[in-house]
Amino acid sequence: MGLIIRLPIMTNKPNISDEDLNILTIEKGQFIAKENQSAFDITHGFTERDSLEIHINNLYLEKDINYSVSDNGKTINVPTLAKGDVVSWRLFKFKNKKSICGEMLCGELNCGEGV
């Protein structure tokens, strides 16, 4: 399993309105890997509604390409790590995920209610 190298996404302060603060929880963690470590646990789990960012030595990992999720979203499987690799993660847990549906027609976006 190879790594896709992409610049880290730096979001020091997410652009979230006061109204949205009650629907979002942010969890984060960082640790130094042990030799041949290939998984770590997230306490509250990860669902399809959530957004998870994982970095190993400041390299961003892509879900289903560089890492996978198992054990009902609690275990994150990564490429085999070397002793001393720095793993950091941020989990954005959404209680109600909002979206906008629509289609692009000649540069105009026709919006509707999302699911």
XYZ file of N, CA and C in Angstrom:
345
model
N 0.855 -1.160 0.000
C 0.000 0.000 0.000
C 0.905 1.227 0.000
N 0.885 2.032 -1.068
C 1.716 3.222 -1.153
C 1.009 4.447 -0.621
N 1.772 5.465 -0.336
C 1.205 6.711 0.165
C 1.002 7.691 -0.972
N -0.095 8.423 -0.943
C -0.305 9.538 -1.856
C 0.183 10.775 -1.128
N 1.108 11.488 -1.720
C 1.667 12.664 -1.070
C 0.848 13.884 -1.472
N 0.339 14.583 -0.486
C -0.445 15.789 -0.705
C -0.129 16.732 0.437
N -0.099 18.016 0.156
C 0.168 18.978 1.222
C -0.867 18.835 2.316
N -0.469 18.956 3.570
C -1.433 18.851 4.665
C -2.508 19.923 4.554
N -3.711 19.557 4.932
C -4.802 20.513 4.970
C -4.716 21.228 6.310
N -4.446 22.506 6.265
C -4.277 23.264 7.492
C -5.554 24.046 7.773
N -6.263 23.645 8.788
C -7.476 24.349 9.179
C -7.356 24.695 10.652
N -6.581 25.735 10.936
C -6.384 26.129 12.331
C -7.699 26.437 13.022
N -8.608 27.096 12.318
C -9.911 27.405 12.880
C -10.947 27.122 11.798
N -11.697 26.024 11.911
C -12.696 25.726 10.893
C -13.697 26.866 10.768
N -14.159 27.102 9.542
C -15.139 28.150 9.279
C -16.521 27.619 9.640
N -16.905 27.768 10.915
C -18.151 27.211 11.432
C -18.934 28.332 12.091
N -20.205 28.444 11.733
C -21.042 29.474 12.347
C -21.436 29.037 13.758
N -21.864 30.012 14.578
C -22.305 29.698 15.939
C -23.462 28.711 15.922
N -24.325 28.820 14.901
C -25.476 27.917 14.781
C -25.034 26.469 14.583
N -23.908 26.283 13.882
C -23.436 24.935 13.586
C -22.599 24.324 14.705
N -22.189 25.114 15.704
C -21.324 24.584 16.754
C -21.957 23.432 17.520
N -23.283 23.424 17.651
C -23.932 22.358 18.402
C -24.072 21.071 17.595
N -23.700 21.071 16.316
C -23.811 19.850 15.519
C -22.447 19.255 15.194
N -21.368 19.843 15.716
C -20.030 19.401 15.367
C -19.188 19.204 16.621
N -18.498 18.064 16.677
C -17.530 17.794 17.731
C -16.207 17.493 17.050
N -15.134 18.070 17.540
C -13.818 17.825 16.955
C -12.966 17.079 17.971
N -12.468 15.918 17.555
C -11.548 15.138 18.383
C -10.219 15.092 17.649
N -9.122 15.061 18.390
C -7.825 14.966 17.735
C -6.855 14.201 18.611
N -5.827 13.680 17.977
C -4.824 12.942 18.708
C -3.522 12.884 17.936
N -2.454 12.573 18.634
C -1.141 12.437 18.019
C -0.334 11.459 18.860
N 0.474 10.637 18.188
C 1.324 9.708 18.919
C 2.531 9.344 18.076
N 3.525 8.765 18.737
C 4.724 8.261 18.076
C 4.533 6.760 17.889
N 4.691 6.289 16.655
C 4.439 4.881 16.343
C 5.518 3.966 16.914
N 5.082 2.739 17.181
C 6.005 1.673 17.565
C 6.440 0.953 16.291
N 7.521 0.211 16.366
C 8.014 -0.548 15.210
C 6.940 -1.502 14.692
N 6.687 -1.473 13.391
C 5.727 -2.347 12.694
C 4.273 -2.135 13.112
N 3.952 -1.033 13.751
C 2.557 -0.742 14.094
C 1.775 -0.506 12.805
N 0.570 -1.057 12.721
C -0.225 -0.900 11.495
C -1.676 -0.520 11.777
N -1.993 -0.175 13.020
C -3.366 0.222 13.358
C -3.355 1.044 14.638
N -4.406 1.835 14.806
C -4.629 2.548 16.064
C -6.124 2.735 16.242
N -6.523 3.011 17.456
C -7.948 3.127 17.782
C -8.353 4.576 18.002
N -9.601 4.870 17.609
C -10.235 6.156 17.893
C -11.359 5.861 18.871
N -11.367 6.540 19.995
C -12.270 6.232 21.097
C -13.735 6.177 20.705
N -14.240 7.207 20.056
C -15.670 7.297 19.788
C -16.074 6.787 18.412
N -15.157 6.294 17.633
C -15.492 5.719 16.340
C -15.718 6.751 15.248
N -15.746 6.241 14.022
C -15.836 7.043 12.811
C -16.986 6.503 11.977
N -17.872 7.382 11.512
C -18.976 6.964 10.650
C -18.850 7.664 9.304
N -19.670 7.257 8.350
C -19.643 7.866 7.023
C -20.030 9.342 7.066
N -20.765 9.750 8.093
C -21.145 11.161 8.229
C -19.983 12.029 8.671
N -18.994 11.430 9.286
C -17.880 12.171 9.865
C -16.782 12.414 8.838
N -15.889 13.303 9.190
C -14.733 13.605 8.353
C -13.473 13.332 9.173
N -12.589 12.491 8.633
C -11.373 12.103 9.345
C -10.160 12.517 8.527
N -9.235 13.225 9.159
C -7.963 13.591 8.541
C -6.852 12.852 9.277
N -6.014 12.137 8.529
C -4.886 11.417 9.124
C -3.611 11.862 8.422
N -2.573 12.141 9.211
C -1.264 12.497 8.678
C -0.215 11.600 9.337
N 0.707 11.098 8.525
C 1.867 10.370 9.036
C 3.090 11.155 8.595
N 3.870 11.627 9.553
C 5.039 12.469 9.271
C 4.668 13.632 8.353
N 3.522 14.255 8.627
C 2.985 15.400 7.884
C 2.540 15.069 6.463
N 2.402 13.797 6.117
C 1.858 13.406 4.815
C 0.403 13.001 5.008
N -0.477 13.563 4.188
C -1.915 13.308 4.287
C -2.251 11.934 3.711
N -3.094 11.179 4.398
C -3.530 9.870 3.920
C -4.948 9.962 3.362
N -5.198 9.262 2.267
C -6.520 9.203 1.643
C -7.238 7.935 2.106
N -8.508 8.099 2.518
C -9.316 6.945 2.936
C -9.508 5.994 1.757
N -9.492 4.716 2.029
C -9.652 3.633 1.063
C -8.484 3.519 0.087
N -7.512 4.418 0.171
C -6.290 4.302 -0.622
C -5.122 4.031 0.318
N -4.984 4.877 1.348
C -3.870 4.755 2.285
C -4.267 4.226 3.648
N -5.555 4.245 3.968
C -5.990 3.688 5.246
C -7.401 3.147 5.104
N -7.760 2.261 6.023
C -9.112 1.705 6.050
C -9.615 1.730 7.488
N -10.920 1.549 7.619
C -11.571 1.613 8.921
C -12.210 0.260 9.203
N -12.047 -0.250 10.431
C -12.669 -1.522 10.807
C -13.194 -1.430 12.240
N -13.774 -2.523 12.713
C -14.295 -2.606 14.084
C -15.310 -1.495 14.355
N -16.308 -1.398 13.459
C -17.370 -0.384 13.584
C -16.820 1.034 13.678
N -15.768 1.310 12.920
C -15.222 2.660 12.866
C -14.284 3.025 13.989
N -13.914 2.077 14.823
C -13.045 2.399 15.960
C -11.570 2.130 15.685
N -11.263 1.256 14.732
C -9.874 0.919 14.432
C -9.494 1.461 13.061
N -8.382 2.171 12.997
C -7.869 2.730 11.755
C -6.650 1.905 11.358
N -6.702 1.285 10.173
C -5.610 0.465 9.657
C -4.793 1.307 8.681
N -3.499 1.403 8.934
C -2.603 2.233 8.126
C -1.469 1.363 7.590
N -0.669 1.896 6.636
C 0.509 1.142 6.200
C 1.423 0.870 7.397
N 2.214 -0.175 7.323
C 3.122 -0.518 8.418
C 4.046 0.658 8.721
N 4.082 1.038 9.979
C 4.843 2.208 10.406
C 6.206 1.814 10.958
N 7.122 2.750 10.889
C 8.441 2.560 11.488
C 8.443 3.191 12.880
N 9.307 2.693 13.732
C 9.439 3.277 15.068
C 9.802 4.755 14.917
N 9.043 5.616 15.604
C 9.314 7.044 15.551
C 8.467 7.821 14.561
N 7.704 7.131 13.697
C 6.794 7.852 12.801
C 5.792 8.636 13.641
N 5.488 9.851 13.221
C 4.537 10.696 13.937
C 3.181 10.588 13.246
N 2.192 10.119 13.986
C 0.832 9.962 13.467
C -0.052 10.991 14.158
N -0.772 11.774 13.363
C -1.730 12.721 13.933
C -3.050 12.568 13.193
N -4.132 12.819 13.908
C -5.457 12.685 13.304
C -6.413 13.694 13.910
N -7.397 14.080 13.091
C -8.496 14.940 13.541
C -9.788 14.336 13.021
N -10.740 14.206 13.910
C -12.042 13.636 13.572
C -13.106 14.697 13.794
N -13.810 15.051 12.719
C -14.912 16.002 12.778
C -16.196 15.176 12.789
N -16.855 15.108 13.941
C -18.074 14.305 14.087
C -19.291 15.213 13.942
N -20.122 14.909 12.949
C -21.314 15.695 12.676
C -22.538 14.986 13.233
N -23.346 15.703 14.007
C -24.605 15.135 14.490
C -25.634 15.126 13.374
N -25.714 16.209 12.629
C -26.612 16.318 11.481
C -25.804 16.901 10.342
N -25.540 16.112 9.334
C -24.753 16.611 8.223
C -25.682 17.241 7.202
N -25.423 18.492 6.882
C -26.242 19.206 5.916
C -25.562 19.153 4.553
N -26.364 19.149 3.511
C -25.809 19.207 2.169
C -26.760 19.983 1.281
N -26.257 20.396 0.163
C -27.066 21.118 -0.812
C -27.104 20.285 -2.082
N -28.298 20.061 -2.585
C -28.457 19.325 -3.833
C -28.735 20.325 -4.947
N -28.344 20.010 -6.136
C -28.617 20.877 -7.271
C -27.846 20.408 -8.479
N -27.954 21.167 -9.566
C -27.223 20.823 -10.770
C -26.649 22.090 -11.365
N -25.543 21.973 -12.072
C -24.884 23.115 -12.669
C -25.379 23.264 -14.099
N -26.012 24.380 -14.382
C -26.506 24.667 -15.722
C -25.957 26.011 -16.165
N -25.068 26.021 -17.143
C -24.516 27.268 -17.694
C -24.009 28.201 -16.600
N -23.367 27.658 -15.611
C -22.786 28.474 -14.562
C -23.729 28.852 -13.447
N -24.977 28.406 -13.496
C -25.926 28.697 -12.428
C -26.150 27.442 -11.604
N -26.270 27.602 -10.316
C -26.530 26.468 -9.442
C -27.968 26.554 -8.975
N -28.776 25.567 -9.366
C -30.163 25.487 -8.924
C -30.189 24.645 -7.663
N -30.532 25.252 -6.535
C -30.431 24.573 -5.246
C -31.761 23.986 -4.803
N -31.669 22.965 -3.962
C -32.841 22.347 -3.362
C -32.498 21.869 -1.975
N -33.407 21.190 -1.342
C -33.175 20.654 -0.010
C -32.261 19.440 -0.103
N -31.303 19.338 0.793
C -30.385 18.204 0.810
C -30.777 17.192 1.859
N -30.159 16.039 1.779
C -30.410 14.983 2.753
C -29.243 14.926 3.701
